[in-house]
C-alpha atoms as a printed R data frame, in Angstrom:
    type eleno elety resid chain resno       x       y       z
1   ATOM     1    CA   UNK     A     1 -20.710  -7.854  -8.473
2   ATOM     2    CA   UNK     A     2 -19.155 -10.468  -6.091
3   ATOM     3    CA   UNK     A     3 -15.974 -10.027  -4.728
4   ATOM     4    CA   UNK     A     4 -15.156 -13.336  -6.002
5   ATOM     5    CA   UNK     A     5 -15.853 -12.820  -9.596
6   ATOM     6    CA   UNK     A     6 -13.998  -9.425  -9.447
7   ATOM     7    CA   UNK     A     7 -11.290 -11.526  -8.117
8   ATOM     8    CA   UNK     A     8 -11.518 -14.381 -10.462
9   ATOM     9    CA   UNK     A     9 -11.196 -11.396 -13.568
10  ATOM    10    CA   UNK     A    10  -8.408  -9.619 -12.290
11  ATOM    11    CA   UNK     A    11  -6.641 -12.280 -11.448
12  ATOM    12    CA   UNK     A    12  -7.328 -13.645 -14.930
13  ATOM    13    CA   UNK     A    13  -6.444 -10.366 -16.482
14  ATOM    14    CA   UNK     A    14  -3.003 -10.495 -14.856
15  ATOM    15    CA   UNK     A    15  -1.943 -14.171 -15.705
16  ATOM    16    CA   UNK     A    16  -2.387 -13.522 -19.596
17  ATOM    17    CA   UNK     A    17  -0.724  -9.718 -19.545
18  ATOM    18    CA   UNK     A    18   2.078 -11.216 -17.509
19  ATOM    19    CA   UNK     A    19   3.086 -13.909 -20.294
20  ATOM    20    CA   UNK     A    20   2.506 -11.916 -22.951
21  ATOM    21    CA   UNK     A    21   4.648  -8.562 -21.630
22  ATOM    22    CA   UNK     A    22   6.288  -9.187 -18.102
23  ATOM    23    CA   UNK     A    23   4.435  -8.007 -15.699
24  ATOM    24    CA   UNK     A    24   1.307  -6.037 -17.270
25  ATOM    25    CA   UNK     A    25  -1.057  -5.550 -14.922
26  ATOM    26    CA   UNK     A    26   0.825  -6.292 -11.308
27  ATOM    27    CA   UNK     A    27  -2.773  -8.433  -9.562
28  ATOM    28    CA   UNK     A    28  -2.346  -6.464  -5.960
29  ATOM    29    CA   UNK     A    29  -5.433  -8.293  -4.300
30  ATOM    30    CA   UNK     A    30  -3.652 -11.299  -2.026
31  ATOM    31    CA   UNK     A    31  -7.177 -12.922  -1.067
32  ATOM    32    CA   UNK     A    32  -7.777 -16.384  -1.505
33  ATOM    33    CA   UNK     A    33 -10.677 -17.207  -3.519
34  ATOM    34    CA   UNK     A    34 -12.781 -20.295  -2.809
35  ATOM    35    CA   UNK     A    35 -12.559 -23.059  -4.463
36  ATOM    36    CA   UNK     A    36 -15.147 -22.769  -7.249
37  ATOM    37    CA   UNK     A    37 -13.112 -19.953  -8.648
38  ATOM    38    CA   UNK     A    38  -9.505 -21.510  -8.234
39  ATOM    39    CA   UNK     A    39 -10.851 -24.458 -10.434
40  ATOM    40    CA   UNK     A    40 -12.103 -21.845 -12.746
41  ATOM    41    CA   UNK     A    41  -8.605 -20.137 -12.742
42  ATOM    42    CA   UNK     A    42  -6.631 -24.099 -12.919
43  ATOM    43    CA   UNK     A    43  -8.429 -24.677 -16.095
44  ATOM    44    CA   UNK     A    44  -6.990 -23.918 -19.532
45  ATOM    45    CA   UNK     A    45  -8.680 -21.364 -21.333
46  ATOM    46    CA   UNK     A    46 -10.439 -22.449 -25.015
47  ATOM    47    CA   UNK     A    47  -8.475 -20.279 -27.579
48  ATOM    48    CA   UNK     A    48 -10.553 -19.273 -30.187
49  ATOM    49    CA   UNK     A    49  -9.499 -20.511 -33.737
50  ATOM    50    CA   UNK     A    50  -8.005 -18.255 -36.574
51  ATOM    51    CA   UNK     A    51 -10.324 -16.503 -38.725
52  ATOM    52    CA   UNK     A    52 -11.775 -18.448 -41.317
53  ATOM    53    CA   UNK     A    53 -11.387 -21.900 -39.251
54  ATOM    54    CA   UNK     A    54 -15.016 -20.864 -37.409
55  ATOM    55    CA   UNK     A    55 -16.883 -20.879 -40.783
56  ATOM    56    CA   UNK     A    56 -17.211 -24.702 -40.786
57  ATOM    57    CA   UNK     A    57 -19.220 -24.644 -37.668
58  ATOM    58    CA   UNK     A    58 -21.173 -21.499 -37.977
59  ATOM    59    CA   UNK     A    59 -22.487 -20.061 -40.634
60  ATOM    60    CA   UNK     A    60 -21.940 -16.149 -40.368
61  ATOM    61    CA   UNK     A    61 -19.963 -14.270 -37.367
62  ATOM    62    CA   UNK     A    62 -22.780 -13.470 -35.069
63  ATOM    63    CA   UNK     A    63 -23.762 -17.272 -34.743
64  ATOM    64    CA   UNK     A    64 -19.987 -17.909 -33.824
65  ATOM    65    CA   UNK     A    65 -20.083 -15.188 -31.189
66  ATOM    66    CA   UNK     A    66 -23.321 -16.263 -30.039
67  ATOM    67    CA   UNK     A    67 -21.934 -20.050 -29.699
68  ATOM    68    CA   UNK     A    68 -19.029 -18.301 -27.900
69  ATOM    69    CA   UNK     A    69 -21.089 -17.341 -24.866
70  ATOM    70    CA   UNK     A    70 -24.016 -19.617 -25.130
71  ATOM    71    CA   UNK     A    71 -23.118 -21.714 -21.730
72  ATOM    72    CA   UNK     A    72 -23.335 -19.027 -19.955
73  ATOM    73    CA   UNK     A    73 -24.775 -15.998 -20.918
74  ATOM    74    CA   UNK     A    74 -27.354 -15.319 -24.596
75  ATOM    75    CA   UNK     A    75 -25.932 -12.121 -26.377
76  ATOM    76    CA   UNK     A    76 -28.489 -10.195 -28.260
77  ATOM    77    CA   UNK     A    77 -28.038 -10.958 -31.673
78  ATOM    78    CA   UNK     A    78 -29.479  -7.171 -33.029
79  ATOM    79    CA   UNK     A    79 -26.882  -5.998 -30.808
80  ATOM    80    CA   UNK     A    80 -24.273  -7.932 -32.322
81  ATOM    81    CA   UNK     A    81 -24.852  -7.158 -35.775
82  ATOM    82    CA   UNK     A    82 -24.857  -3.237 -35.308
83  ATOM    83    CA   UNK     A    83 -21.664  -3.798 -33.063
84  ATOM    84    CA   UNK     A    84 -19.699  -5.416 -36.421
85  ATOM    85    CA   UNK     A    85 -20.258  -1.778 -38.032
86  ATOM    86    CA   UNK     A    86 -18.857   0.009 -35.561
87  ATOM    87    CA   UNK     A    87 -14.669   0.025 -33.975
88  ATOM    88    CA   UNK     A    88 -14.767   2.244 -30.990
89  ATOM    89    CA   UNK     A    89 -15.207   0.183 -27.848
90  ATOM    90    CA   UNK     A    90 -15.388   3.684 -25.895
91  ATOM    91    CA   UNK     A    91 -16.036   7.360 -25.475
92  ATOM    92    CA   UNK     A    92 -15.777  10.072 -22.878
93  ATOM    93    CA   UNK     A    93 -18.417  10.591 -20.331
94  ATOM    94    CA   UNK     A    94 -19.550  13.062 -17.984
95  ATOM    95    CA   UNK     A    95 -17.578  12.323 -14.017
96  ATOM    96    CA   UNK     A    96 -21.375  13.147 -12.661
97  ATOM    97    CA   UNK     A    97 -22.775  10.268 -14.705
98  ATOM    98    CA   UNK     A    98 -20.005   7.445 -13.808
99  ATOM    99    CA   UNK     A    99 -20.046   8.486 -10.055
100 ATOM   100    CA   UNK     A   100 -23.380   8.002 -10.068
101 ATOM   101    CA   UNK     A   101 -23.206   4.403 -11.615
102 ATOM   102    CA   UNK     A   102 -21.935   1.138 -10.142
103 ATOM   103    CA   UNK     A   103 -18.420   1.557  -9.407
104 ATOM   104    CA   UNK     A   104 -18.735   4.584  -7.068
105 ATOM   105    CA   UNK     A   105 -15.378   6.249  -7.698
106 ATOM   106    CA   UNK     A   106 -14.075   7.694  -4.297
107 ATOM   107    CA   UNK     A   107 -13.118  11.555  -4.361
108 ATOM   108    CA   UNK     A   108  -9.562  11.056  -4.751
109 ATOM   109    CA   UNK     A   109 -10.183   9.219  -7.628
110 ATOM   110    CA   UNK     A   110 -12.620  12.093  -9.052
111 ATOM   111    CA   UNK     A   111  -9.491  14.178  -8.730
112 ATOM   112    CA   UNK     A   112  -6.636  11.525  -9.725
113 ATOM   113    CA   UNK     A   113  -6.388  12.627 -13.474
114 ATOM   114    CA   UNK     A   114  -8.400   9.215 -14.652
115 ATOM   115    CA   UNK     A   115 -10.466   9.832 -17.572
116 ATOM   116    CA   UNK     A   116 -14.085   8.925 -17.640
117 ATOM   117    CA   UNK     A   117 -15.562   6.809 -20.222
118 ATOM   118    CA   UNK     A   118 -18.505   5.163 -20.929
119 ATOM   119    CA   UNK     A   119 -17.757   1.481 -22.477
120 ATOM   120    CA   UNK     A   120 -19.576  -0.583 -25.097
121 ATOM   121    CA   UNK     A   121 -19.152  -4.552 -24.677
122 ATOM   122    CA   UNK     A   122 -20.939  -5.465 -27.267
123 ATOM   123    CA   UNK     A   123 -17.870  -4.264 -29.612
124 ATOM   124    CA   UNK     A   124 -15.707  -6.690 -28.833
125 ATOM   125    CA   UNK     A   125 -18.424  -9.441 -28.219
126 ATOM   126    CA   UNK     A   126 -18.743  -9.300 -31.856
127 ATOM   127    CA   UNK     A   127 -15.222  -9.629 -32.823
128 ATOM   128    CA   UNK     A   128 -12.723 -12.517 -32.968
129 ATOM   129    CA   UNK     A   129  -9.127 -13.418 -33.903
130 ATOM   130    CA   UNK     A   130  -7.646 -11.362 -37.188
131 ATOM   131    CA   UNK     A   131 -10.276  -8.389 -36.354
132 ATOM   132    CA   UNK     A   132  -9.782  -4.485 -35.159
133 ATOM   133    CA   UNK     A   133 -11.007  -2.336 -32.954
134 ATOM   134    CA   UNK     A   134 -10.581   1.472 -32.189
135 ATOM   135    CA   UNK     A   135  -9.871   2.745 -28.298
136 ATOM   136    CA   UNK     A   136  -9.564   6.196 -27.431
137 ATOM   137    CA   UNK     A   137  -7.238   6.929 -25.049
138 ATOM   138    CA   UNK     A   138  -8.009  10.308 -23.462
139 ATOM   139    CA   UNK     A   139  -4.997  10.544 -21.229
140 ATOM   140    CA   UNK     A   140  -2.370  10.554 -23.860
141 ATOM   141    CA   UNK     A   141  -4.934  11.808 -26.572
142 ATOM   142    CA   UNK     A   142  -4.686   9.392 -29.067
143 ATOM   143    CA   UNK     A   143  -7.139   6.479 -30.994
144 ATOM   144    CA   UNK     A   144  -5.518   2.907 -30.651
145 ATOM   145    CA   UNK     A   145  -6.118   0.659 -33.544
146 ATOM   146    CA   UNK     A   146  -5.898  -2.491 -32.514
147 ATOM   147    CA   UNK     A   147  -5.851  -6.032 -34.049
148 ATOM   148    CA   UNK     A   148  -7.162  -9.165 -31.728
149 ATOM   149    CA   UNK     A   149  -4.474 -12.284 -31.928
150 ATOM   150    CA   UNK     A   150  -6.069 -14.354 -29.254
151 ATOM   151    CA   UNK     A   151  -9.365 -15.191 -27.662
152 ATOM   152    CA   UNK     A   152  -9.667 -17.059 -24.990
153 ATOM   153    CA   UNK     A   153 -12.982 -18.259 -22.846
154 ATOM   154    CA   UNK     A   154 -13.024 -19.198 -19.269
155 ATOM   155    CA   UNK     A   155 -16.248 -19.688 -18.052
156 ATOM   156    CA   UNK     A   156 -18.110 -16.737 -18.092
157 ATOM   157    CA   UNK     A   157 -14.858 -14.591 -18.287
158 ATOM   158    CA   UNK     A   158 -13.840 -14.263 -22.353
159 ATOM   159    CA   UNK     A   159 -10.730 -12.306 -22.926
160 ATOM   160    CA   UNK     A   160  -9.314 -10.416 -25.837
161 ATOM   161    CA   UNK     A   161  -5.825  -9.697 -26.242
162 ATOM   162    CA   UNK     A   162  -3.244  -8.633 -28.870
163 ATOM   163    CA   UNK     A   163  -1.362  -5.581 -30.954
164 ATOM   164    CA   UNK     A   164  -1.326  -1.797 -31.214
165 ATOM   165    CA   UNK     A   165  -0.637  -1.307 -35.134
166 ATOM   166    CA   UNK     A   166   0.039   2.547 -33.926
167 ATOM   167    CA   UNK     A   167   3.361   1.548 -32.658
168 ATOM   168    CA   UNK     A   168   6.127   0.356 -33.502
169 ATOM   169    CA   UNK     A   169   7.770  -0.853 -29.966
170 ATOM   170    CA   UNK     A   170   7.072  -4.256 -28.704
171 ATOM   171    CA   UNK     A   171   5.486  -2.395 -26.200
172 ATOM   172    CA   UNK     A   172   2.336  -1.950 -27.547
173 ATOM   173    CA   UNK     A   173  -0.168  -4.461 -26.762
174 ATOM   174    CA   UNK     A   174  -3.754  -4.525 -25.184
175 ATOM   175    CA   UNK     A   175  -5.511  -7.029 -22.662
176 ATOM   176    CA   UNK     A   176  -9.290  -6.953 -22.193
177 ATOM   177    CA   UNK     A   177 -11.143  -9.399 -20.103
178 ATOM   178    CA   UNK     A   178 -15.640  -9.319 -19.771
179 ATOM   179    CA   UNK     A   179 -17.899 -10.653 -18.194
180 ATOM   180    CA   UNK     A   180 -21.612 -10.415 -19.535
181 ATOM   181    CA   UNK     A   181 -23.154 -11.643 -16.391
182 ATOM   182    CA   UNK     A   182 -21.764  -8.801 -14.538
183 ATOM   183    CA   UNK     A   183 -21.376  -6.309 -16.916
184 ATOM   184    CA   UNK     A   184 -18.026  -5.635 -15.489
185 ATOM   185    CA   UNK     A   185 -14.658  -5.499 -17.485
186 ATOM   186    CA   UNK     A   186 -10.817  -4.876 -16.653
187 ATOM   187    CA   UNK     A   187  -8.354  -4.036 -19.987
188 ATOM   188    CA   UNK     A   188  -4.615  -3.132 -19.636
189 ATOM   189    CA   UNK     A   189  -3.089  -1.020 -22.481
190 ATOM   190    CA   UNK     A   190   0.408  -0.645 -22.834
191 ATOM   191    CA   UNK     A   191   2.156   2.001 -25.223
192 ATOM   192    CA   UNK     A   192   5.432   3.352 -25.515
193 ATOM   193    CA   UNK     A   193   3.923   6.444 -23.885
194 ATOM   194    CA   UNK     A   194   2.879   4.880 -21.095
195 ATOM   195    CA   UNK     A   195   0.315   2.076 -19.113
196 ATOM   196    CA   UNK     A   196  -2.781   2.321 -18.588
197 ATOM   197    CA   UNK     A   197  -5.826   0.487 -17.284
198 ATOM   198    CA   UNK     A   198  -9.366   0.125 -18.175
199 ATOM   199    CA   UNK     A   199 -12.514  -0.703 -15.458
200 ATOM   200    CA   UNK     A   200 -16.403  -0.540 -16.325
201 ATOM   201    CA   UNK     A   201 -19.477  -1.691 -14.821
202 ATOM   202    CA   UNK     A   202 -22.551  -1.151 -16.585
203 ATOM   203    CA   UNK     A   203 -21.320   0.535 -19.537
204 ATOM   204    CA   UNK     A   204 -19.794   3.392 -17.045
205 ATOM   205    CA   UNK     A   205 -15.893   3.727 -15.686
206 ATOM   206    CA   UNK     A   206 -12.542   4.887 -16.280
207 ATOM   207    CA   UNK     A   207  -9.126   4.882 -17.871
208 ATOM   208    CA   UNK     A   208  -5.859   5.671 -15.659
209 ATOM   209    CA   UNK     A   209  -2.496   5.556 -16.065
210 ATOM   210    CA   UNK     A   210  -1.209   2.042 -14.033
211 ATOM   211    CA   UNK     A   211   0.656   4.056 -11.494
212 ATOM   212    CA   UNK     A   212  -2.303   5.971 -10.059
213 ATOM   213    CA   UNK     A   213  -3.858   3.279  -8.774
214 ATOM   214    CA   UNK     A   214  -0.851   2.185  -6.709
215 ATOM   215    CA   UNK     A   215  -0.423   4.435  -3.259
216 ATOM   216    CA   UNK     A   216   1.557   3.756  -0.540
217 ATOM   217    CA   UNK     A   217   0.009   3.906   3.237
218 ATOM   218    CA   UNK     A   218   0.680   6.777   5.204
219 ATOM   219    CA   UNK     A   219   3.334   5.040   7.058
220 ATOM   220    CA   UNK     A   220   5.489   4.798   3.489
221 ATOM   221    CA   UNK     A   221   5.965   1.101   3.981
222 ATOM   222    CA   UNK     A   222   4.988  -1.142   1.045
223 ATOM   223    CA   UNK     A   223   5.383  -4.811   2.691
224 ATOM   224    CA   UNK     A   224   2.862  -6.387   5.324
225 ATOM   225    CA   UNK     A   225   4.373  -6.698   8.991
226 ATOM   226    CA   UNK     A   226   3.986  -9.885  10.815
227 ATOM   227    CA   UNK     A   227   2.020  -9.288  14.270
228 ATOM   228    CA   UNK     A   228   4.238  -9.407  17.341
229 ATOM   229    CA   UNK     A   229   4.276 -13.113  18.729
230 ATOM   230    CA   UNK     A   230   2.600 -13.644  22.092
């Protein structure tokens, strides 16, 4: 995947879990991306409407989720349908098989106490404002049940965010954001037990807690220094 798209997602990902919970998942990547993506960023997501409202213009689910991607990517209607029967977006999976897939986990990571899963798109694909979904999360043990509040479409980039009915905190809440073209999605789920994030390319990644991913340089300094002046 492009650097740019990751960029574009991330930075997506950040902007909705930041107005919905503070700061939910802190964006750490400071490059500028060209212009074609900060247009895509400057526009104003489509919400999706509240259940029901869809049936005027489609007539059963899988057409509406179809229509949902249809500028830019064609979802596999089979696919779809079997998806609607089914809740859990994930499941563990063998290290072995997700270090051999596309996002090439570094050995720190392999050792870092992230939890690897292997991740089914086509779950939420086929689900829309008002529905639920299941989401094991290994590193605190539990399955999430959560219930999807808002949809939103940018572009190639749809994402799905909303509640934790497990919970009752205000700080329960979820954030997932796909691509299809890449196959690549981020998620941010926050509990009372703890933060965690969500990457998979290719059906294949991880779950770790937020803080993991955040290291300091060997130096201890967490702030860029200017170069000297000439």
């Amino acid at each position: 995947m492009s650097i740019t798209r990751k960029h574009a997602l991330a930075t997506a990902l950040a902007l909705t879990a930041a107005a919905t919970v503070g700061l939910f998942l802190v964006e750490r990547t400071r490059a500028t991306a060209p212009s074609a993506a900060a247009s895509l960023l400057a526009s104003e997501p489509a919400a999706e409407p509240a259940a029901g409202a869809g049936a005027r213009t489609a007539s059963t689910p899988v057409d509406a989720f179809v229509a949902r991607r249809s500028a830019t990517f064609s979802l596999d209607r089979t696919r779809l349908q079997q998806a609607r029967a089914r809740k859990d977006v994930l499941q563990l999976a063998d290290p072995a098989r997700v270090a051999a897939g596309a996002l090439k986990p570094t050995p720190r990571q392999m050792s870092d106490g992230r939890q690897f899963v292997a991740y089914d798109a086509y779950v939420l694909e086929a689900r829309g404002v008002g529905d639920e979904f299941e989401v094991y999360v290994p590193n605190i043990g539990l399955t999430l049940h959560g219930v999807i509040d808002t949809v939103e479409v940018n572009g190639d980039i749809v994402r799905w965010s909303g509640t934790f009915e497990d919970f009752n905190s205000t700080q329960s809440r979820f954030s997932i954001s796909q691509t299809m073209i890449d196959d690549y999605v981020l998620g941010s789920f926050d509990t009372p037990m703890g933060s965690y994030n969500l990457e998979a390319k290719n059906g294949l990644g991880w779950i770790v807690e937020q803080g993991a991913d955040f290291h300091l340089p060997a130096d201890g300094k967490d702030y860029l220094q200017a170069a000297p002046r000439r």
